[in-house]
mmCIF file of N, CA and C in Angstrom:
data_model
loop_
_atom_site.group_PDB
_atom_site.id
_atom_site.type_symbol
_atom_site.label_atom_id
_atom_site.label_comp_id
_atom_site.label_asym_id
_atom_site.label_seq_id
_atom_site.Cartn_x
_atom_site.Cartn_y
_atom_site.Cartn_z
ATOM 1 N N MET A 1 0.882 -1.185 -0.021
ATOM 2 C CA MET A 1 0.006 0.003 -0.018
ATOM 3 C C MET A 1 0.829 1.241 -0.017
ATOM 4 N N ALA A 2 0.633 2.129 -0.938
ATOM 5 C CA ALA A 2 1.373 3.404 -0.954
ATOM 6 C C ALA A 2 0.677 4.456 0.015
ATOM 7 N N ASN A 3 1.400 5.472 0.261
ATOM 8 C CA ASN A 3 0.826 6.619 1.111
ATOM 9 C C ASN A 3 -0.531 7.060 0.596
ATOM 10 N N ALA A 4 -1.542 7.333 1.428
ATOM 11 C CA ALA A 4 -2.842 7.743 0.995
ATOM 12 C C ALA A 4 -3.557 8.605 2.003
ATOM 13 N N VAL A 5 -4.277 9.552 1.437
ATOM 14 C CA VAL A 5 -5.166 10.337 2.270
ATOM 15 C C VAL A 5 -6.501 9.488 2.323
ATOM 16 N N TYR A 6 -7.091 9.213 3.543
ATOM 17 C CA TYR A 6 -8.299 8.429 3.628
ATOM 18 C C TYR A 6 -9.380 9.071 2.762
ATOM 19 N N PRO A 7 -10.028 8.388 1.854
ATOM 20 C CA PRO A 7 -11.163 8.927 1.082
ATOM 21 C C PRO A 7 -12.295 9.567 1.851
ATOM 22 N N LEU A 8 -12.701 9.029 2.956
ATOM 23 C CA LEU A 8 -13.742 9.586 3.773
ATOM 24 C C LEU A 8 -13.323 10.888 4.423
ATOM 25 N N TYR A 9 -11.991 10.987 4.696
ATOM 26 C CA TYR A 9 -11.547 12.333 5.187
ATOM 27 C C TYR A 9 -11.682 13.363 4.035
ATOM 28 N N LYS A 10 -11.224 12.999 2.866
ATOM 29 C CA LYS A 10 -11.372 13.925 1.702
ATOM 30 C C LYS A 10 -12.883 14.350 1.555
ATOM 31 N N GLN A 11 -13.687 13.322 1.573
ATOM 32 C CA GLN A 11 -15.114 13.630 1.502
ATOM 33 C C GLN A 11 -15.548 14.610 2.425
ATOM 34 N N ALA A 12 -15.166 14.406 3.738
ATOM 35 C CA ALA A 12 -15.615 15.282 4.887
ATOM 36 C C ALA A 12 -15.017 16.648 4.570
ATOM 37 N N LEU A 13 -13.864 16.847 4.039
ATOM 38 C CA LEU A 13 -13.273 18.199 3.740
ATOM 39 C C LEU A 13 -14.062 18.896 2.755
ATOM 40 N N ILE A 14 -14.423 18.142 1.661
ATOM 41 C CA ILE A 14 -15.245 18.719 0.569
ATOM 42 C C ILE A 14 -16.599 19.232 1.139
ATOM 43 N N GLN A 15 -17.233 18.366 1.999
ATOM 44 C CA GLN A 15 -18.476 18.738 2.547
ATOM 45 C C GLN A 15 -18.457 19.771 3.698
ATOM 46 N N GLY A 16 -17.177 20.081 4.139
ATOM 47 C CA GLY A 16 -17.110 21.103 5.190
ATOM 48 C C GLY A 16 -17.534 20.574 6.514
ATOM 49 N N THR A 17 -17.351 19.298 6.729
ATOM 50 C CA THR A 17 -17.780 18.679 8.019
ATOM 51 C C THR A 17 -17.014 19.177 9.129
ATOM 52 N N ALA A 18 -17.617 19.417 10.257
ATOM 53 C CA ALA A 18 -16.928 19.930 11.491
ATOM 54 C C ALA A 18 -15.859 18.894 11.951
ATOM 55 N N GLY A 19 -14.762 19.416 12.455
ATOM 56 C CA GLY A 19 -13.715 18.499 13.005
ATOM 57 C C GLY A 19 -12.746 17.931 12.019
ATOM 58 N N THR A 20 -12.681 18.611 10.821
ATOM 59 C CA THR A 20 -11.791 18.131 9.771
ATOM 60 C C THR A 20 -10.518 18.995 9.546
ATOM 61 N N SER A 21 -10.512 20.170 10.228
ATOM 62 C CA SER A 21 -9.407 21.073 10.090
ATOM 63 C C SER A 21 -8.150 20.447 10.698
ATOM 64 N N LEU A 22 -7.086 20.540 9.878
ATOM 65 C CA LEU A 22 -5.705 20.050 10.317
ATOM 66 C C LEU A 22 -5.164 21.062 11.314
ATOM 67 N N THR A 23 -5.835 22.116 11.690
ATOM 68 C CA THR A 23 -5.301 22.938 12.699
ATOM 69 C C THR A 23 -5.684 22.470 14.090
ATOM 70 N N GLY A 24 -6.411 21.385 14.127
ATOM 71 C CA GLY A 24 -6.829 20.702 15.377
ATOM 72 C C GLY A 24 -5.551 19.850 15.839
ATOM 73 N N THR A 25 -5.803 18.969 16.868
ATOM 74 C CA THR A 25 -4.820 18.102 17.356
ATOM 75 C C THR A 25 -4.469 16.976 16.499
ATOM 76 N N LEU A 26 -3.429 17.081 15.698
ATOM 77 C CA LEU A 26 -3.073 16.061 14.697
ATOM 78 C C LEU A 26 -2.054 15.102 15.343
ATOM 79 N N LYS A 27 -2.405 13.835 15.305
ATOM 80 C CA LYS A 27 -1.519 12.857 15.950
ATOM 81 C C LYS A 27 -1.113 11.786 15.012
ATOM 82 N N ALA A 28 0.065 11.231 15.301
ATOM 83 C CA ALA A 28 0.619 10.119 14.469
ATOM 84 C C ALA A 28 0.591 8.878 15.405
ATOM 85 N N VAL A 29 0.341 7.702 14.832
ATOM 86 C CA VAL A 29 0.361 6.424 15.596
ATOM 87 C C VAL A 29 1.181 5.400 14.726
ATOM 88 N N LEU A 30 2.036 4.688 15.452
ATOM 89 C CA LEU A 30 2.724 3.536 14.751
ATOM 90 C C LEU A 30 1.773 2.441 14.619
ATOM 91 N N ILE A 31 1.836 1.744 13.338
ATOM 92 C CA ILE A 31 0.930 0.725 13.012
ATOM 93 C C ILE A 31 1.648 -0.576 12.662
ATOM 94 N N ASP A 32 1.119 -1.669 13.267
ATOM 95 C CA ASP A 32 1.607 -3.048 12.904
ATOM 96 C C ASP A 32 0.607 -3.558 11.758
ATOM 97 N N THR A 33 1.244 -3.628 10.566
ATOM 98 C CA THR A 33 0.462 -4.074 9.445
ATOM 99 C C THR A 33 0.062 -5.499 9.381
ATOM 100 N N ALA A 34 0.630 -6.336 10.395
ATOM 101 C CA ALA A 34 0.150 -7.649 10.468
ATOM 102 C C ALA A 34 -1.212 -7.756 11.207
ATOM 103 N N VAL A 35 -1.595 -6.600 11.903
ATOM 104 C CA VAL A 35 -2.795 -6.552 12.527
ATOM 105 C C VAL A 35 -3.834 -5.663 11.766
ATOM 106 N N TYR A 36 -3.281 -4.546 11.248
ATOM 107 C CA TYR A 36 -4.161 -3.567 10.564
ATOM 108 C C TYR A 36 -3.866 -3.585 9.114
ATOM 109 N N THR A 37 -4.898 -3.614 8.300
ATOM 110 C CA THR A 37 -4.829 -3.485 6.770
ATOM 111 C C THR A 37 -5.536 -2.213 6.444
ATOM 112 N N TYR A 38 -4.928 -1.425 5.562
ATOM 113 C CA TYR A 38 -5.597 -0.181 5.078
ATOM 114 C C TYR A 38 -6.909 -0.512 4.464
ATOM 115 N N SER A 39 -7.881 0.345 4.701
ATOM 116 C CA SER A 39 -9.163 0.141 3.998
ATOM 117 C C SER A 39 -9.723 1.593 3.618
ATOM 118 N N ALA A 40 -10.151 1.832 2.425
ATOM 119 C CA ALA A 40 -10.704 3.174 2.090
ATOM 120 C C ALA A 40 -12.021 3.368 2.845
ATOM 121 N N ALA A 41 -12.578 2.358 3.442
ATOM 122 C CA ALA A 41 -13.874 2.509 4.152
ATOM 123 C C ALA A 41 -13.635 2.938 5.616
ATOM 124 N N HIS A 42 -12.409 2.972 6.079
ATOM 125 C CA HIS A 42 -12.102 3.365 7.429
ATOM 126 C C HIS A 42 -12.264 4.893 7.611
ATOM 127 N N ASP A 43 -12.810 5.251 8.660
ATOM 128 C CA ASP A 43 -13.048 6.790 8.833
ATOM 129 C C ASP A 43 -12.547 7.292 10.194
ATOM 130 N N PHE A 44 -12.612 6.426 11.286
ATOM 131 C CA PHE A 44 -12.208 6.934 12.588
ATOM 132 C C PHE A 44 -11.227 6.073 13.206
ATOM 133 N N TYR A 45 -10.489 6.584 14.304
ATOM 134 C CA TYR A 45 -9.409 5.913 14.970
ATOM 135 C C TYR A 45 -9.834 4.578 15.423
ATOM 136 N N ASN A 46 -11.047 4.348 15.861
ATOM 137 C CA ASN A 46 -11.539 3.106 16.391
ATOM 138 C C ASN A 46 -11.387 1.998 15.375
ATOM 139 N N ASP A 47 -11.302 2.305 14.021
ATOM 140 C CA ASP A 47 -11.171 1.311 12.985
ATOM 141 C C ASP A 47 -9.744 0.789 12.952
ATOM 142 N N VAL A 48 -8.767 1.525 13.462
ATOM 143 C CA VAL A 48 -7.365 1.092 13.353
ATOM 144 C C VAL A 48 -6.742 0.883 14.659
ATOM 145 N N SER A 49 -7.306 1.181 15.851
ATOM 146 C CA SER A 49 -6.701 1.138 17.117
ATOM 147 C C SER A 49 -6.139 -0.242 17.528
ATOM 148 N N ALA A 50 -6.727 -1.253 16.952
ATOM 149 C CA ALA A 50 -6.192 -2.695 17.264
ATOM 150 C C ALA A 50 -4.797 -2.888 16.696
ATOM 151 N N GLY A 51 -4.423 -2.169 15.639
ATOM 152 C CA GLY A 51 -3.071 -2.284 15.013
ATOM 153 C C GLY A 51 -2.129 -1.251 15.592
ATOM 154 N N ALA A 52 -2.548 -0.430 16.434
ATOM 155 C CA ALA A 52 -1.707 0.675 17.040
ATOM 156 C C ALA A 52 -0.651 0.055 17.977
ATOM 157 N N VAL A 53 0.561 0.582 17.919
ATOM 158 C CA VAL A 53 1.640 0.166 18.824
ATOM 159 C C VAL A 53 2.123 1.401 19.559
ATOM 160 N N GLY A 54 2.159 1.347 20.771
ATOM 161 C CA GLY A 54 2.600 2.483 21.645
ATOM 162 C C GLY A 54 1.487 3.583 21.744
ATOM 163 N N THR A 55 1.888 4.659 22.242
ATOM 164 C CA THR A 55 1.051 5.835 22.458
ATOM 165 C C THR A 55 1.110 6.780 21.309
ATOM 166 N N PRO A 56 0.030 7.313 20.705
ATOM 167 C CA PRO A 56 0.129 8.232 19.644
ATOM 168 C C PRO A 56 0.867 9.494 20.095
ATOM 169 N N GLY A 57 1.597 10.163 19.081
ATOM 170 C CA GLY A 57 2.328 11.384 19.356
ATOM 171 C C GLY A 57 1.733 12.508 18.590
ATOM 172 N N THR A 58 1.761 13.675 19.168
ATOM 173 C CA THR A 58 1.170 14.934 18.620
ATOM 174 C C THR A 58 2.273 15.462 17.605
ATOM 175 N N ILE A 59 1.747 15.910 16.447
ATOM 176 C CA ILE A 59 2.587 16.524 15.485
ATOM 177 C C ILE A 59 2.598 18.025 15.726
ATOM 178 N N GLY A 60 3.712 18.609 16.124
ATOM 179 C CA GLY A 60 3.774 20.062 16.350
ATOM 180 C C GLY A 60 4.344 20.811 15.215
ATOM 181 N N SER A 61 4.342 22.137 15.325
ATOM 182 C CA SER A 61 4.878 23.053 14.288
ATOM 183 C C SER A 61 4.332 22.749 12.914
ATOM 184 N N LYS A 62 3.025 22.486 12.692
ATOM 185 C CA LYS A 62 2.416 22.126 11.516
ATOM 186 C C LYS A 62 2.473 23.384 10.521
ATOM 187 N N THR A 63 2.778 23.030 9.258
ATOM 188 C CA THR A 63 2.683 24.150 8.222
ATOM 189 C C THR A 63 1.916 23.491 7.068
ATOM 190 N N TYR A 64 1.241 24.472 6.347
ATOM 191 C CA TYR A 64 0.448 24.089 5.170
ATOM 192 C C TYR A 64 0.882 25.025 4.021
ATOM 193 N N THR A 65 1.394 24.528 2.910
ATOM 194 C CA THR A 65 1.923 25.360 1.919
ATOM 195 C C THR A 65 1.507 24.714 0.595
ATOM 196 N N ASN A 66 0.663 25.360 -0.157
ATOM 197 C CA ASN A 66 0.252 24.845 -1.523
ATOM 198 C C ASN A 66 -0.295 23.342 -1.408
ATOM 199 N N GLY A 67 -0.963 23.104 -0.299
ATOM 200 C CA GLY A 67 -1.605 21.770 -0.112
ATOM 201 C C GLY A 67 -0.674 20.730 0.442
ATOM 202 N N LEU A 68 0.515 21.200 0.850
ATOM 203 C CA LEU A 68 1.474 20.242 1.512
ATOM 204 C C LEU A 68 1.501 20.410 2.981
ATOM 205 N N LEU A 69 1.193 19.328 3.705
ATOM 206 C CA LEU A 69 1.219 19.306 5.092
ATOM 207 C C LEU A 69 2.620 18.910 5.560
ATOM 208 N N ASP A 70 3.135 19.626 6.520
ATOM 209 C CA ASP A 70 4.471 19.297 7.049
ATOM 210 C C ASP A 70 4.354 19.594 8.622
ATOM 211 N N GLY A 71 5.321 19.135 9.324
ATOM 212 C CA GLY A 71 5.366 19.350 10.807
ATOM 213 C C GLY A 71 6.612 18.839 11.397
ATOM 214 N N ALA A 72 6.763 18.946 12.655
ATOM 215 C CA ALA A 72 7.923 18.475 13.359
ATOM 216 C C ALA A 72 7.952 16.972 13.380
ATOM 217 N N ASP A 73 9.206 16.406 13.484
ATOM 218 C CA ASP A 73 9.298 14.969 13.602
ATOM 219 C C ASP A 73 8.677 14.590 14.889
ATOM 220 N N VAL A 74 8.283 13.331 15.043
ATOM 221 C CA VAL A 74 7.654 12.769 16.199
ATOM 222 C C VAL A 74 8.438 11.757 16.865
ATOM 223 N N THR A 75 8.589 11.898 18.174
ATOM 224 C CA THR A 75 9.320 10.877 19.007
ATOM 225 C C THR A 75 8.283 10.148 19.884
ATOM 226 N N PHE A 76 8.166 8.829 19.796
ATOM 227 C CA PHE A 76 7.367 8.096 20.551
ATOM 228 C C PHE A 76 8.142 7.499 21.764
ATOM 229 N N THR A 77 7.735 7.659 22.942
ATOM 230 C CA THR A 77 8.579 7.265 24.009
ATOM 231 C C THR A 77 8.290 5.910 24.547
ATOM 232 N N ALA A 78 9.360 5.239 24.966
ATOM 233 C CA ALA A 78 9.208 3.954 25.613
ATOM 234 C C ALA A 78 8.336 2.940 24.940
ATOM 235 N N VAL A 79 8.599 2.736 23.617
ATOM 236 C CA VAL A 79 7.680 1.903 22.855
ATOM 237 C C VAL A 79 8.067 0.448 22.933
ATOM 238 N N SER A 80 7.107 -0.352 23.180
ATOM 239 C CA SER A 80 7.299 -1.841 23.193
ATOM 240 C C SER A 80 6.146 -2.433 22.375
ATOM 241 N N GLY A 81 6.276 -3.697 21.919
ATOM 242 C CA GLY A 81 5.246 -4.287 21.186
ATOM 243 C C GLY A 81 5.800 -4.824 19.820
ATOM 244 N N ALA A 82 4.774 -5.038 18.978
ATOM 245 C CA ALA A 82 5.100 -5.680 17.622
ATOM 246 C C ALA A 82 5.748 -4.624 16.771
ATOM 247 N N SER A 83 6.308 -5.260 15.582
ATOM 248 C CA SER A 83 7.038 -4.429 14.675
ATOM 249 C C SER A 83 5.998 -3.407 13.961
ATOM 250 N N CYS A 84 6.567 -2.245 13.523
ATOM 251 C CA CYS A 84 5.688 -1.253 12.911
ATOM 252 C C CYS A 84 6.086 -0.946 11.584
ATOM 253 N N GLU A 85 5.206 -1.019 10.654
ATOM 254 C CA GLU A 85 5.617 -0.790 9.247
ATOM 255 C C GLU A 85 4.899 0.438 8.599
ATOM 256 N N ALA A 86 4.026 1.102 9.380
ATOM 257 C CA ALA A 86 3.291 2.126 8.806
ATOM 258 C C ALA A 86 2.864 3.160 9.939
ATOM 259 N N ILE A 87 2.473 4.318 9.563
ATOM 260 C CA ILE A 87 2.041 5.359 10.459
ATOM 261 C C ILE A 87 0.628 5.843 10.019
ATOM 262 N N ILE A 88 -0.187 6.114 10.904
ATOM 263 C CA ILE A 88 -1.615 6.710 10.625
ATOM 264 C C ILE A 88 -1.666 8.107 11.246
ATOM 265 N N LEU A 89 -2.046 9.066 10.452
ATOM 266 C CA LEU A 89 -2.334 10.375 11.054
ATOM 267 C C LEU A 89 -3.890 10.535 11.287
ATOM 268 N N PHE A 90 -4.231 11.108 12.488
ATOM 269 C CA PHE A 90 -5.635 11.223 12.770
ATOM 270 C C PHE A 90 -5.795 12.493 13.613
ATOM 271 N N LEU A 91 -6.990 13.134 13.581
ATOM 272 C CA LEU A 91 -7.264 14.304 14.324
ATOM 273 C C LEU A 91 -7.952 13.846 15.549
ATOM 274 N N ASP A 92 -7.291 13.986 16.677
ATOM 275 C CA ASP A 92 -7.662 13.570 18.021
ATOM 276 C C ASP A 92 -8.752 14.361 18.619
ATOM 277 N N THR A 93 -9.864 13.794 18.933
ATOM 278 C CA THR A 93 -10.946 14.474 19.622
ATOM 279 C C THR A 93 -10.911 14.046 21.126
ATOM 280 N N GLY A 94 -10.240 12.977 21.433
ATOM 281 C CA GLY A 94 -10.225 12.387 22.726
ATOM 282 C C GLY A 94 -11.179 11.149 22.768
ATOM 283 N N THR A 95 -11.850 10.930 21.663
ATOM 284 C CA THR A 95 -12.760 9.774 21.625
ATOM 285 C C THR A 95 -12.455 9.048 20.229
ATOM 286 N N ALA A 96 -12.083 7.783 20.355
ATOM 287 C CA ALA A 96 -11.643 7.003 19.159
ATOM 288 C C ALA A 96 -12.686 6.949 18.038
ATOM 289 N N GLY A 97 -13.965 6.986 18.435
ATOM 290 C CA GLY A 97 -15.093 6.834 17.499
ATOM 291 C C GLY A 97 -15.414 8.153 16.788
ATOM 292 N N THR A 98 -14.757 9.240 17.164
ATOM 293 C CA THR A 98 -14.920 10.497 16.399
ATOM 294 C C THR A 98 -13.643 11.172 15.975
ATOM 295 N N SER A 99 -12.540 10.486 16.235
ATOM 296 C CA SER A 99 -11.194 10.974 15.727
ATOM 297 C C SER A 99 -11.012 10.561 14.388
ATOM 298 N N ALA A 100 -11.165 11.574 13.354
ATOM 299 C CA ALA A 100 -11.027 11.361 11.994
ATOM 300 C C ALA A 100 -9.660 10.918 11.511
ATOM 301 N N LEU A 101 -9.665 9.730 10.695
ATOM 302 C CA LEU A 101 -8.413 9.295 10.029
ATOM 303 C C LEU A 101 -8.088 10.223 8.984
ATOM 304 N N VAL A 102 -6.776 10.671 8.861
ATOM 305 C CA VAL A 102 -6.352 11.588 7.849
ATOM 306 C C VAL A 102 -5.579 10.893 6.763
ATOM 307 N N ALA A 103 -4.564 10.216 7.193
ATOM 308 C CA ALA A 103 -3.721 9.588 6.153
ATOM 309 C C ALA A 103 -2.956 8.340 6.672
ATOM 310 N N TYR A 104 -2.648 7.450 5.664
ATOM 311 C CA TYR A 104 -1.863 6.281 5.912
ATOM 312 C C TYR A 104 -0.614 6.452 5.284
ATOM 313 N N ILE A 105 0.538 6.270 6.015
ATOM 314 C CA ILE A 105 1.869 6.458 5.453
ATOM 315 C C ILE A 105 2.706 5.286 5.775
ATOM 316 N N ASP A 106 3.330 4.708 4.623
ATOM 317 C CA ASP A 106 4.222 3.583 4.874
ATOM 318 C C ASP A 106 5.504 3.711 4.062
ATOM 319 N N THR A 107 5.634 4.831 3.287
ATOM 320 C CA THR A 107 6.851 5.056 2.509
ATOM 321 C C THR A 107 7.295 6.470 2.607
ATOM 322 N N GLY A 108 8.648 6.660 2.460
ATOM 323 C CA GLY A 108 9.150 8.017 2.470
ATOM 324 C C GLY A 108 9.358 8.599 3.886
ATOM 325 N N VAL A 109 9.455 7.746 4.867
ATOM 326 C CA VAL A 109 9.646 8.133 6.235
ATOM 327 C C VAL A 109 10.876 7.415 6.815
ATOM 328 N N THR A 110 11.795 8.222 7.415
ATOM 329 C CA THR A 110 12.948 7.641 8.006
ATOM 330 C C THR A 110 12.563 6.988 9.340
ATOM 331 N N GLY A 111 12.935 5.816 9.564
ATOM 332 C CA GLY A 111 12.654 5.129 10.846
ATOM 333 C C GLY A 111 11.682 3.961 10.719
ATOM 334 N N LEU A 112 11.205 3.778 9.421
ATOM 335 C CA LEU A 112 10.227 2.613 9.321
ATOM 336 C C LEU A 112 10.919 1.658 8.326
ATOM 337 N N PRO A 113 10.621 0.395 8.431
ATOM 338 C CA PRO A 113 10.003 -0.256 9.559
ATOM 339 C C PRO A 113 10.875 -0.215 10.778
ATOM 340 N N VAL A 114 10.210 -0.535 11.946
ATOM 341 C CA VAL A 114 10.906 -0.436 13.220
ATOM 342 C C VAL A 114 10.380 -1.571 14.095
ATOM 343 N N THR A 115 11.243 -2.209 14.850
ATOM 344 C CA THR A 115 10.879 -3.116 15.850
ATOM 345 C C THR A 115 11.154 -2.562 17.256
ATOM 346 N N PRO A 116 10.067 -2.216 18.003
ATOM 347 C CA PRO A 116 10.307 -1.601 19.300
ATOM 348 C C PRO A 116 11.071 -2.526 20.226
ATOM 349 N N ASN A 117 11.879 -1.799 21.120
ATOM 350 C CA ASN A 117 12.704 -2.495 22.112
ATOM 351 C C ASN A 117 12.481 -1.863 23.499
ATOM 352 N N GLY A 118 11.433 -1.059 23.656
ATOM 353 C CA GLY A 118 11.302 -0.443 24.963
ATOM 354 C C GLY A 118 11.796 0.992 25.032
ATOM 355 N N GLY A 119 12.600 1.338 24.013
ATOM 356 C CA GLY A 119 13.215 2.696 23.947
ATOM 357 C C GLY A 119 12.347 3.652 23.083
ATOM 358 N N ASP A 120 12.903 4.841 22.931
ATOM 359 C CA ASP A 120 12.205 5.916 22.140
ATOM 360 C C ASP A 120 12.283 5.542 20.621
ATOM 361 N N ILE A 121 11.351 5.930 19.902
ATOM 362 C CA ILE A 121 11.384 5.785 18.425
ATOM 363 C C ILE A 121 11.091 7.131 17.825
ATOM 364 N N THR A 122 12.066 7.671 16.988
ATOM 365 C CA THR A 122 11.832 8.968 16.361
ATOM 366 C C THR A 122 11.538 8.729 14.932
ATOM 367 N N ILE A 123 10.476 9.369 14.468
ATOM 368 C CA ILE A 123 10.068 9.270 13.078
ATOM 369 C C ILE A 123 10.417 10.614 12.353
ATOM 370 N N THR A 124 11.183 10.500 11.311
ATOM 371 C CA THR A 124 11.646 11.733 10.593
ATOM 372 C C THR A 124 10.846 11.769 9.293
ATOM 373 N N TRP A 125 10.014 12.881 9.146
ATOM 374 C CA TRP A 125 9.283 12.975 7.935
ATOM 375 C C TRP A 125 10.161 13.277 6.748
ATOM 376 N N ASN A 126 9.696 12.968 5.582
ATOM 377 C CA ASN A 126 10.366 13.226 4.348
ATOM 378 C C ASN A 126 10.703 14.717 4.265
ATOM 379 N N ALA A 127 11.836 15.080 3.697
ATOM 380 C CA ALA A 127 12.261 16.482 3.550
ATOM 381 C C ALA A 127 11.258 17.297 2.792
ATOM 382 N N SER A 128 10.517 16.681 1.938
ATOM 383 C CA SER A 128 9.530 17.387 1.114
ATOM 384 C C SER A 128 8.197 17.550 1.821
ATOM 385 N N GLY A 129 7.983 17.094 3.036
ATOM 386 C CA GLY A 129 6.842 17.279 3.781
ATOM 387 C C GLY A 129 6.191 15.913 4.109
ATOM 388 N N ILE A 130 5.142 15.970 4.912
ATOM 389 C CA ILE A 130 4.485 14.707 5.399
ATOM 390 C C ILE A 130 3.629 14.103 4.291
ATOM 391 N N ILE A 131 2.648 14.936 3.816
ATOM 392 C CA ILE A 131 1.759 14.462 2.766
ATOM 393 C C ILE A 131 1.141 15.623 1.934
ATOM 394 N N GLN A 132 0.992 15.406 0.669
ATOM 395 C CA GLN A 132 0.434 16.396 -0.240
ATOM 396 C C GLN A 132 -1.065 16.080 -0.462
ATOM 397 N N PHE A 133 -1.904 17.141 -0.363
ATOM 398 C CA PHE A 133 -3.340 17.096 -0.595
ATOM 399 C C PHE A 133 -3.622 17.437 -2.084
#
């Protein structure tokens, strides 16, 4: 699977649905692809949480230029669990069933795949940005 913006997130953007602004709390979570498989039908964090490894990290210093989302690299602390081959971005509302999935990323990221060993894991976004809309 190549990097993708979730189709239902795109639809929500087009429709102007509340809670879709990337100026909200954007988080990244490490994903074990042996447990989670990307689906265009997924819309909220509760669809992917079974494949999540560790605690999601907030993306700070976000920028938006010509449809390109970028932000600070993310460090996940004291991660243990299964190997991680992807990252999912989501807008955190505090409730898994209303936290919109934004993007699935499995290429162009330094630090993936990774096997947690209880230490910190730093994900370095591509120099050209996180994802283009």
